[in-house]
XYZ file of C-alpha atoms in Angstrom:
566
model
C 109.202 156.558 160.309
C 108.097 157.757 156.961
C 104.555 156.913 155.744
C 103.821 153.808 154.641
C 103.541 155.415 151.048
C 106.551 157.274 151.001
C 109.009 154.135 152.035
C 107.278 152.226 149.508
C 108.040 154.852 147.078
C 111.627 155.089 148.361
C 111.559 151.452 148.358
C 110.670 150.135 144.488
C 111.826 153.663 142.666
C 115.710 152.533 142.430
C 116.207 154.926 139.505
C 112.714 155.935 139.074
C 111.947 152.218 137.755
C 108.399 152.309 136.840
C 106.317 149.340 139.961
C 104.160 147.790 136.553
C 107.848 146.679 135.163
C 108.175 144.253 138.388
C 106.013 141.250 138.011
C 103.767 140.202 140.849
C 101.298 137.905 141.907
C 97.624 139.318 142.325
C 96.475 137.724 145.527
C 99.565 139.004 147.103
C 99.486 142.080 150.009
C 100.669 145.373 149.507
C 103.996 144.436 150.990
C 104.301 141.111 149.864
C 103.716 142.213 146.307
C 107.008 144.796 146.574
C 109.249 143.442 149.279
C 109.168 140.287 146.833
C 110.724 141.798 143.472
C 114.509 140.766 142.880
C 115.481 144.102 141.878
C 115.854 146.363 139.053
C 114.944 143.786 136.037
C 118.084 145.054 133.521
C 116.715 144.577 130.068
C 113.328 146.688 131.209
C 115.312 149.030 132.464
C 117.283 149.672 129.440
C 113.763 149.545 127.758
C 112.556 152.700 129.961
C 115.841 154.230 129.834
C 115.773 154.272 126.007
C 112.156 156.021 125.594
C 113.503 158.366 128.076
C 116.522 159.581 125.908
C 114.575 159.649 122.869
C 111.727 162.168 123.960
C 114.026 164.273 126.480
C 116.010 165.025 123.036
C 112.882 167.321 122.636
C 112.268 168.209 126.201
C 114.406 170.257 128.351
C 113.329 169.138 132.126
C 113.259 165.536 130.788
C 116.522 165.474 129.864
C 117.797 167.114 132.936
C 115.802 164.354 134.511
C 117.763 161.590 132.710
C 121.228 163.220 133.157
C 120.251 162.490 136.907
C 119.309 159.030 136.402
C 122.416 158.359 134.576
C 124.592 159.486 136.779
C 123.170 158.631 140.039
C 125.242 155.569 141.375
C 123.683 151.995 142.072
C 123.075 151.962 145.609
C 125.346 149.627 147.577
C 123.565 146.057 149.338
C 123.264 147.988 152.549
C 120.863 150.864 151.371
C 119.228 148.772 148.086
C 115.687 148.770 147.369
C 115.297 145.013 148.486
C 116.597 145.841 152.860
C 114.992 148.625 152.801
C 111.737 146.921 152.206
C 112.320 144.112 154.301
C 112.450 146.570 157.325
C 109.315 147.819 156.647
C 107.956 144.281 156.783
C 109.526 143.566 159.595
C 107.044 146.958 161.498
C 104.280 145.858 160.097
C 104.029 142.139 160.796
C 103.794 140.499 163.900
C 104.371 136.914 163.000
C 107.623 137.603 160.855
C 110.458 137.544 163.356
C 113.677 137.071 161.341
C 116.427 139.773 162.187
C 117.768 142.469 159.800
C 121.573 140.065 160.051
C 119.958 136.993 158.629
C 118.147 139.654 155.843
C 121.445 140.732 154.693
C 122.912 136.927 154.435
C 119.962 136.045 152.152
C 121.229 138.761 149.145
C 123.216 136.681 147.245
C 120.596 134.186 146.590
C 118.398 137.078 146.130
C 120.490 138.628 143.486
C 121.358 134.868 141.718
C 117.295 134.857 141.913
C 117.052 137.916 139.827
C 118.822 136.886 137.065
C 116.567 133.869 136.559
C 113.687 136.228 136.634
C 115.795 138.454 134.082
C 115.517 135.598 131.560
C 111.965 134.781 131.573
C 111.469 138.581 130.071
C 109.531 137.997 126.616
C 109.945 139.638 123.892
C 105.981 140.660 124.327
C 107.038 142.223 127.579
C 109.686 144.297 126.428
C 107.329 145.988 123.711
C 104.641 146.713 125.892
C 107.025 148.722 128.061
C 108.112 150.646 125.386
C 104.343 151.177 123.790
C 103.215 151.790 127.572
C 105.603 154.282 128.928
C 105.427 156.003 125.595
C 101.549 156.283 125.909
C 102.260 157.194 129.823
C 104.790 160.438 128.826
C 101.867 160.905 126.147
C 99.272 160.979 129.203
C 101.788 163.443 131.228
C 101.811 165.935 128.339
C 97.989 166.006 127.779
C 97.515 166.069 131.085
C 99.744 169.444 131.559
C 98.111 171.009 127.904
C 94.621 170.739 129.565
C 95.552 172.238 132.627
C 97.596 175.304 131.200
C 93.822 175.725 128.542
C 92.006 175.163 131.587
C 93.424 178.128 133.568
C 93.151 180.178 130.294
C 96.751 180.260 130.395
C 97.957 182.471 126.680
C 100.994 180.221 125.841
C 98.076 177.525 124.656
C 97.670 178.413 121.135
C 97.159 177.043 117.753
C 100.826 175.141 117.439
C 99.414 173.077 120.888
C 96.088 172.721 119.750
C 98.067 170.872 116.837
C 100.319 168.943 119.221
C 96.987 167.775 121.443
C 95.684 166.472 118.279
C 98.857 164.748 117.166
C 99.106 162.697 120.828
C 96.037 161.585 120.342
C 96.692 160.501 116.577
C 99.677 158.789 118.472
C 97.537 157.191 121.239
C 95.719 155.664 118.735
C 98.417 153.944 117.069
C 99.569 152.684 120.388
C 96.109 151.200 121.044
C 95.824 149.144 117.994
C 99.642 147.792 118.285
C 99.131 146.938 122.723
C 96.023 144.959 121.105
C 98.148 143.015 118.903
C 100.809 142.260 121.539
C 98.352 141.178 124.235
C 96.194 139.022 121.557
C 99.246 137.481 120.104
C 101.048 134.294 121.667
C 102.944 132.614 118.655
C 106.642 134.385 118.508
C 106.753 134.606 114.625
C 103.475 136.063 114.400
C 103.863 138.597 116.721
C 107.495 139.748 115.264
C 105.657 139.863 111.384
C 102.474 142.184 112.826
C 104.430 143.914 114.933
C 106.961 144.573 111.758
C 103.685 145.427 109.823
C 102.354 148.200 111.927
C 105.873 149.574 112.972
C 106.349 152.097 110.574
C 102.748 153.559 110.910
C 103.678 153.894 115.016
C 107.168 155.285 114.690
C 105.485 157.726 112.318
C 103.215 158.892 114.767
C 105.927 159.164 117.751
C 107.806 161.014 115.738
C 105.017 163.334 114.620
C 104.709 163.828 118.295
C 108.217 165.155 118.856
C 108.016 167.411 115.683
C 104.984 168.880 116.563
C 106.225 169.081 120.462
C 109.382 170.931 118.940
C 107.093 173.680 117.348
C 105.254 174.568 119.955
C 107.695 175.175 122.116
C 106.057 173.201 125.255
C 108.076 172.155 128.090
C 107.199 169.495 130.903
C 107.289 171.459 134.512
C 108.894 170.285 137.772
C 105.808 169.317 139.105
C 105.129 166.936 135.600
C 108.776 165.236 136.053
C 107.826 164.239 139.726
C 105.286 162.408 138.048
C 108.000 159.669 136.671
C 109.368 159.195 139.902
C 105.907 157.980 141.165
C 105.230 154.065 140.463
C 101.669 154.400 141.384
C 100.806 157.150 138.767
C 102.660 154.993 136.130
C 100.567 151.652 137.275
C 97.267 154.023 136.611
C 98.741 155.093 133.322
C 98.727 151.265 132.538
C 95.491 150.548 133.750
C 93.622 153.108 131.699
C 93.259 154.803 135.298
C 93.674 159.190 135.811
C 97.060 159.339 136.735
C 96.253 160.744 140.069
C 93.995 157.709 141.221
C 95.982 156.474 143.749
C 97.067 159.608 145.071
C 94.980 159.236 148.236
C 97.688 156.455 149.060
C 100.100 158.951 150.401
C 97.966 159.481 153.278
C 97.386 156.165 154.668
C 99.513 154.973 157.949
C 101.622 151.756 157.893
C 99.038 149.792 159.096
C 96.307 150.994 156.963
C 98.822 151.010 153.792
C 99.734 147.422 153.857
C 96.618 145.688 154.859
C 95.490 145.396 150.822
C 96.925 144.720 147.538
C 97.137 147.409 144.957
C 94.389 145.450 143.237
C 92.244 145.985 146.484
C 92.559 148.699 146.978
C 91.958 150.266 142.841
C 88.794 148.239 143.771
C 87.737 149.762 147.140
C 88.396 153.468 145.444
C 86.507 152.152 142.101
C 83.384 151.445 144.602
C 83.719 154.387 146.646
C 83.402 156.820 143.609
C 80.567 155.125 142.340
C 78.683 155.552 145.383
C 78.814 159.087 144.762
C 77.380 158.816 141.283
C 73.974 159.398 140.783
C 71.595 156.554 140.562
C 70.324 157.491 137.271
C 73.922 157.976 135.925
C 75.044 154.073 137.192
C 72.153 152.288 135.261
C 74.252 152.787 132.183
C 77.693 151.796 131.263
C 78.668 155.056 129.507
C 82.031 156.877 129.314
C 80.772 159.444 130.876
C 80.640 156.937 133.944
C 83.967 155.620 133.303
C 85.227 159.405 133.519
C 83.153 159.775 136.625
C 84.872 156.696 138.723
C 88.379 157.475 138.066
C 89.048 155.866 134.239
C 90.393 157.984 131.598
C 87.938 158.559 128.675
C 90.480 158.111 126.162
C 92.708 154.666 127.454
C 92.409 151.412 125.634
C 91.114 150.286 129.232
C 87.921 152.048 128.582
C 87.116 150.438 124.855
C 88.357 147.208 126.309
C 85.431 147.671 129.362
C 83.105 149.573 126.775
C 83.353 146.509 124.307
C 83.325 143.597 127.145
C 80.097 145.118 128.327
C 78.094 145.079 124.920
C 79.086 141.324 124.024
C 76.478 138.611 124.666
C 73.400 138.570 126.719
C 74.086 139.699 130.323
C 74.761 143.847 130.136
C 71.847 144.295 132.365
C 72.786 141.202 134.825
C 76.267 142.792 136.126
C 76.053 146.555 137.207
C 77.329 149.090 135.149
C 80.301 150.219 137.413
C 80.882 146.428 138.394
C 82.500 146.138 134.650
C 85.395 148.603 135.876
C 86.037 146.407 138.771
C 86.189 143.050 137.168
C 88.598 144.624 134.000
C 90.860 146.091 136.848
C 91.255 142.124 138.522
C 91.811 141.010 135.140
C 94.718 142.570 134.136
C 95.802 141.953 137.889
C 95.511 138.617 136.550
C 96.354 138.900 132.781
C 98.360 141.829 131.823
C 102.180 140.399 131.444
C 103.293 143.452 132.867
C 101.243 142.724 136.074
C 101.311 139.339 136.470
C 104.025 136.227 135.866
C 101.151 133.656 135.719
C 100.255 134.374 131.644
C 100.277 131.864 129.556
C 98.584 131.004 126.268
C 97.398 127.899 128.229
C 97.586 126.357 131.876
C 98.905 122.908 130.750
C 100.449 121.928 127.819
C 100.108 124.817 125.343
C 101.542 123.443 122.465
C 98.956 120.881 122.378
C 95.425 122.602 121.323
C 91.713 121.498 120.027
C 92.409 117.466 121.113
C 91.239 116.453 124.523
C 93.619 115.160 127.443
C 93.990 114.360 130.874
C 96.751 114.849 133.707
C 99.701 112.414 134.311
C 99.431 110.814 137.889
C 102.073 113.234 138.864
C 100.117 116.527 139.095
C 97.551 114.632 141.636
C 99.865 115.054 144.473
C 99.305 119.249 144.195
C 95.578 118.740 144.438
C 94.124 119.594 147.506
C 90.483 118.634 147.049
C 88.167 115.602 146.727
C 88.307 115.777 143.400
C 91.284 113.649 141.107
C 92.717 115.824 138.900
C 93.495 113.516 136.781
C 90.443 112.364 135.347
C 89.326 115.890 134.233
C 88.990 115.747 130.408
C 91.022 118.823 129.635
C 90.848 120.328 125.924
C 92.896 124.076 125.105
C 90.694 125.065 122.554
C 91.271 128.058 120.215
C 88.423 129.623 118.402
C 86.876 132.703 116.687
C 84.437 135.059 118.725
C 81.757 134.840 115.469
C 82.223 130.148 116.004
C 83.242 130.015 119.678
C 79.252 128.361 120.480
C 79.207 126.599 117.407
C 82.877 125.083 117.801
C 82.285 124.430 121.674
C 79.005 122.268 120.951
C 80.317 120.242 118.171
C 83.576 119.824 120.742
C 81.585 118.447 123.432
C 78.664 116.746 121.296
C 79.661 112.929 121.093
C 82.394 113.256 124.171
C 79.568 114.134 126.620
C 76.872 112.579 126.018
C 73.449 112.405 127.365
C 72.458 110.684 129.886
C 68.800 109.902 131.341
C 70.402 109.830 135.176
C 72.482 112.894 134.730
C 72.408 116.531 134.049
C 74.926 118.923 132.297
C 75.356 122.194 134.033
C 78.082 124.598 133.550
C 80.441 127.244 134.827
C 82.382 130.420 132.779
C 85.160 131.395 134.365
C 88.924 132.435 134.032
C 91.893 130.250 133.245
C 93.278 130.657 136.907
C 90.334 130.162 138.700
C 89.320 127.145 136.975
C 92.988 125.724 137.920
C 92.357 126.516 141.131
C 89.077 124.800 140.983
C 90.926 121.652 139.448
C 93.412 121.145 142.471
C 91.903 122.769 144.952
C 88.222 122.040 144.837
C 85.083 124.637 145.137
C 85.650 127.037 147.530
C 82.956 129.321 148.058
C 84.402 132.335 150.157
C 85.966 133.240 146.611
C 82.286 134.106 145.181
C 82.194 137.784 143.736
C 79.835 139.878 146.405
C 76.230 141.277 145.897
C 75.237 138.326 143.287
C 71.561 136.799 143.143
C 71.691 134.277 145.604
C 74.904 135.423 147.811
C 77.562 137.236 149.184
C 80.896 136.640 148.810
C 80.115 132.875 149.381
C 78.396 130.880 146.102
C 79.084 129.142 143.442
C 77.064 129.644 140.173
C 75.748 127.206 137.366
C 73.851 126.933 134.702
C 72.335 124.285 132.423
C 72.414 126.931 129.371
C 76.093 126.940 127.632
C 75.472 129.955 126.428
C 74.553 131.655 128.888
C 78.701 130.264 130.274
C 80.450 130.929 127.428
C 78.958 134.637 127.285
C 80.017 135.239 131.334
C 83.287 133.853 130.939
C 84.180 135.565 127.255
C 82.793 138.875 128.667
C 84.485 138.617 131.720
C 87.650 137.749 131.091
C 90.644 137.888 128.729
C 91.381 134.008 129.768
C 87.717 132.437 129.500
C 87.262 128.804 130.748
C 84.309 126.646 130.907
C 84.288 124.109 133.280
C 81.741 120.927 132.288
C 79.749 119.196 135.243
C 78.084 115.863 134.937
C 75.395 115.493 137.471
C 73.961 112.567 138.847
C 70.403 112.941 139.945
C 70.456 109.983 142.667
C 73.599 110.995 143.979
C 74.260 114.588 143.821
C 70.915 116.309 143.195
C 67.910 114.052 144.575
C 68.825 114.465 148.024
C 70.162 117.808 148.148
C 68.403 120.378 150.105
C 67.417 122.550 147.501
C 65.781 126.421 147.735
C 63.501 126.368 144.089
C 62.748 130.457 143.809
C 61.554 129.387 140.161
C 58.014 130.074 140.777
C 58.126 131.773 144.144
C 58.385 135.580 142.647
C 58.089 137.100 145.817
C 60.903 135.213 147.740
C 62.604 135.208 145.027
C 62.706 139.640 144.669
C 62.990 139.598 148.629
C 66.422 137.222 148.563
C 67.595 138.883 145.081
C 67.365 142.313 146.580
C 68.781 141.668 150.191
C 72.393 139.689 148.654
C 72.047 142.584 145.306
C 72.251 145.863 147.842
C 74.458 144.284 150.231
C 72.477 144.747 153.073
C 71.729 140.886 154.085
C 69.153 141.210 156.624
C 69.045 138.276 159.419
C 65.334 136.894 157.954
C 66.904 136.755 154.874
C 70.239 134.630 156.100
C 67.552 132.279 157.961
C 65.258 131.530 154.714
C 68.343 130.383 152.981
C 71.346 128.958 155.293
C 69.404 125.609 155.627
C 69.911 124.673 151.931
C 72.243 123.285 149.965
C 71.712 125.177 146.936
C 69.374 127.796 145.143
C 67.610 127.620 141.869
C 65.767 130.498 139.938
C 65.941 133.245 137.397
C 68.794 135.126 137.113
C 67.958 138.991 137.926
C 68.270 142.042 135.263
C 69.010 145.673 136.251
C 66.389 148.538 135.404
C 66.052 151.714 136.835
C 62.632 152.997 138.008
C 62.206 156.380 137.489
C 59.137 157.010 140.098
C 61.322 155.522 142.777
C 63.789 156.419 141.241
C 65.365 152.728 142.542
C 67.391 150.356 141.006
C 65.145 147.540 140.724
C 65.590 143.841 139.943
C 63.815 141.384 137.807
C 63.486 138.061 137.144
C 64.492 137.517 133.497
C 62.315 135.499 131.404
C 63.697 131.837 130.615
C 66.537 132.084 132.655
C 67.917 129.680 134.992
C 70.878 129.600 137.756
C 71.970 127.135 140.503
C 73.881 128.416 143.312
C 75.533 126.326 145.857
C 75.863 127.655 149.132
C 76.861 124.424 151.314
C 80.595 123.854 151.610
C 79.856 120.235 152.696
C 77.695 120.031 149.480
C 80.059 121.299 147.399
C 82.635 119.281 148.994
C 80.830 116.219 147.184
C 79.496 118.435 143.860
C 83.093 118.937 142.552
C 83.937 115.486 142.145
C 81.289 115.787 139.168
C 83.980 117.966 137.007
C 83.856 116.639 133.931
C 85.558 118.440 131.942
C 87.247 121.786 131.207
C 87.618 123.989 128.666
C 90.264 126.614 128.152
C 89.716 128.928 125.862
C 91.954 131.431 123.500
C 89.295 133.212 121.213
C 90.678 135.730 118.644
């Protein structure tokens, strides 16, 4: 059998369709996330298929390439992307034993399936494909006018000099109009700025193809193989260097499909860091970006550049960490990535005015707590008002209480769904924080200090609003107080921080219910040279750490708030 790699590529490339242009679930595995699509989606395929024709006008070995895809013939039910998939399931699990007949009876459904998926294609969607496979062919060309300077090659004169500059004139357009698209919800808005920067954008395209014309540069075979490879257009997407993923095609079956793509963009993310200099990771530079895999010039990079310099807590999250939590964002967020975006979880229309459940969405829940008396408010806002606006939203609904305290959480719009019906659940904590592993939960009594995680975090931020009583929740909780305990506190920081949990360290805290202390700030110690942790001043965190505890915490949701700040 092929690689695990290679029948995946086979698999999902039905006429070279690009993988980002089939929606799919984050938390899904590497299989489940492709033997799952319904197909070639038509309308993005006419999308692709259109920016193809356009630019191989002006390039020789693209248009060869599309006078293939046009006259290659849809492949019949028995060899289609969608069987050949399911076999490969079939190797690689163990508890999936339905035969390859009752497959093949399942296709019409399939297909009738499809076409409802076909319909929920947005208008927003269908421009981003064109913006993004634009920018991708952009990427291709760049990529093969630094190589041919790099090797010193004489066909790279003047006239490509000229045509390098014009991409990246184009790029730029392209960044400024995805921004709009993604930022925009409201149809008629997006139709009258999209209209507005149109002719600016075709401008630039065009100036592209003139300029391409001139020079007389041509794609090469190896270039066109690059469209045929799903992965190196999901990079192009990402802001990732189109060969990222390469390392892919080497994996076995087993190895292949144990992740999701999101996992594993994560896993290679962490392993390039490691090989980063110490020095070079205690700032959040391009130069880093570069270094881990991100291309320098991708909107991913200002997005991560400009995430990290907002707020109050640069120095809290490591500098390479802000790759990896961008990457499971737009796992999460990017419409071409995921079918879960919406301008809101519930209710969308309705915005700024609290409300609460009907009785009917309790039955979903699968925790203590009742769904359906969390206050709930969809709250749109400015970045320069969201603390102001927040405040005077809660001031007067929440009020203060003498036998209660306010803590909060910043979050994403999914997660704090998932908090809603399903309760805390503490194995989904991010790893190496302050106080855990992979297992907490983290508070604080400073909204701030919430609103600037989540916003900074997050395209989606949510706040989620906890009213504490002391007597019942807090008083008799066993409770680990690092506030003034400096020492513990730098020995328990530093074990969880450098993942290397040491069994004193697991046995000073697994007999508690929750943590309190400072939260820690990154600074690198040039004698060491170490990256070493600090307490930072006036800070505060809770972390719980019990799942019985938090069991009976989350029925003190209050509140939440989702958030769309512009």
């Amino acid at each position: 059998m092929a690689s695990g790699s290679t029948a995946f590529f086979q698999a999902v490339q039905y006429n070279s369709l690009p993988q980002f242009m089939f929606k799919q679930t984050p938390d899904a595995t590497y299989d489940e996330s492709f033997a799952d699509k319904k197909g070639p989606l038509q309308k993005l395929r006419e999308c692709y298929m259109n920016e193809l024709r356009t630019v191989a006008k002006k390039d020789r070995k693209l248009g060869e390439f599309v006078a293939v895809l046009e006259t290659q013939n849809r492949p019949s039910r028995e060899t289609s992307p969608q069987p050949i998939v399911k076999r490969i399931r079939l190797e690689v699990s163990d508890e999936d034993d339905t035969t390859d007949s009752e497959e093949v009876d399942t296709t019409d459904s399939e297909d009738s399936e499809n076409d409802e998926v076909m319909h929920d294609i947005t208008e927003r969607e269908l421009v981003l494909v064109k913006i993004e496979f634009r920018s991708f062919i952009h990427k291709v060309w760049l990529r093969r006018i630094g190589l041919s300077r790099g090797k010193g090659d004489t066909s790279y004169d003047s006239s490509l000099h000229d045509l390098e500059l014009t991409i990246h004139n184009a790029q730029e357009n392209i960044k400024r109009c995805k921004s709009i698209v993604k930022e925009i919800y409201n149809e008629d808005e997006l139709q009258q700025r999209i209209h507005e920067n149109t002719d600016s954008l075709e401008e630039a395209l065009n100036k592209v193809l003139e300029k391409k014309e001139i020079s007389g540069f041509e794609m090469t075979d190896e270039d066109i193989l690059l469209f045929q490879r799903p992965t190196v257009l999901l990079c192009a997407s990402l802001g990732l260097k189109l060969d990222f993923l390469d390392r892919l095609d080497t994996f076995p079956d087993d190895h292949f499909y144990h992740r999701s793509l999101c996992d594993w963009i994560d896993i290679f993310l962490q392993n390039n860091s490691k090989s980063v200099s110490l020095e070079k990771k205690t700032l959040l530079t391009l130069d880093l970006l570069d270094s881990i895999g991100f291309d320098p010039l991708s909107t991913a990079v200002d997005t991560i550049m400009a995430r990290s310099s907002k707020g109050n807590i640069q120095c809290h999250i490591e500098p390479s960490e802000w790759a990896r939590i961008f990457i499971q964002d737009e796992f999460n967020y990017n419409p071409l990535l995921s079918s879960r975006v919406d301008k809101f979880p519930f209710q969308s229309d309705l915005t700024n005015s609290w409300f609460q459940l009907p009785n009917t969405n309790y039955e979903e829940s699968e925790s203590s707590l009742d769904p359906c008396h969390v206050n709930i408010v969809n709250f749109v806002t400015t970045e320069s008002n969201a603390l102001k606006d927040i405040r005077s939203k809660l001031d007067g609904f929440l009020p203060q209480r003498d036998w209660a305290t306010v803590l909060y959480h910043g979050t994403d719009h999914h997660s704090a769904v998932d908090i809603l019906f399903r309760g805390i659940d503490l194995r989904t904590g991010r790893q190496n924080r302050d106080f855990s592993c992979g297992s907490g939960f983290y508070l604080t009594k400073n909204l701030d200090e919430a609103v600037n995680w989540a916003s900074t975090t997050t395209a989606k931020p949510a706040i989620l609003v906890f009213q504490v009583n002391h007597e019942e929740n807090l008083n008799n909780a066993k409770r680990l107080d690092l506030n003034n305990e400096v020492e513990k506190w730098y020995e328990i920081v530093t074990s969880f921080r450098s993942g290397r949990r040491t069994a004193k360290t697991w046995k000073s805290v697994s007999a508690y219910d929750l943590i309190e202390g400072p939260q820690a700030t990154l600074r690198y110690d040039e004698a060491s040279p170490e990256l070493l942790w600090k307490p930072k001043p006036s800070s505060y965190q809770m972390c719980l750490i019990s799942d019985d505890f938090a069991e009976t915490f989350e029925k003190t949701l209050h509140s939440i708030i989702f958030l769309e700040v512009s």
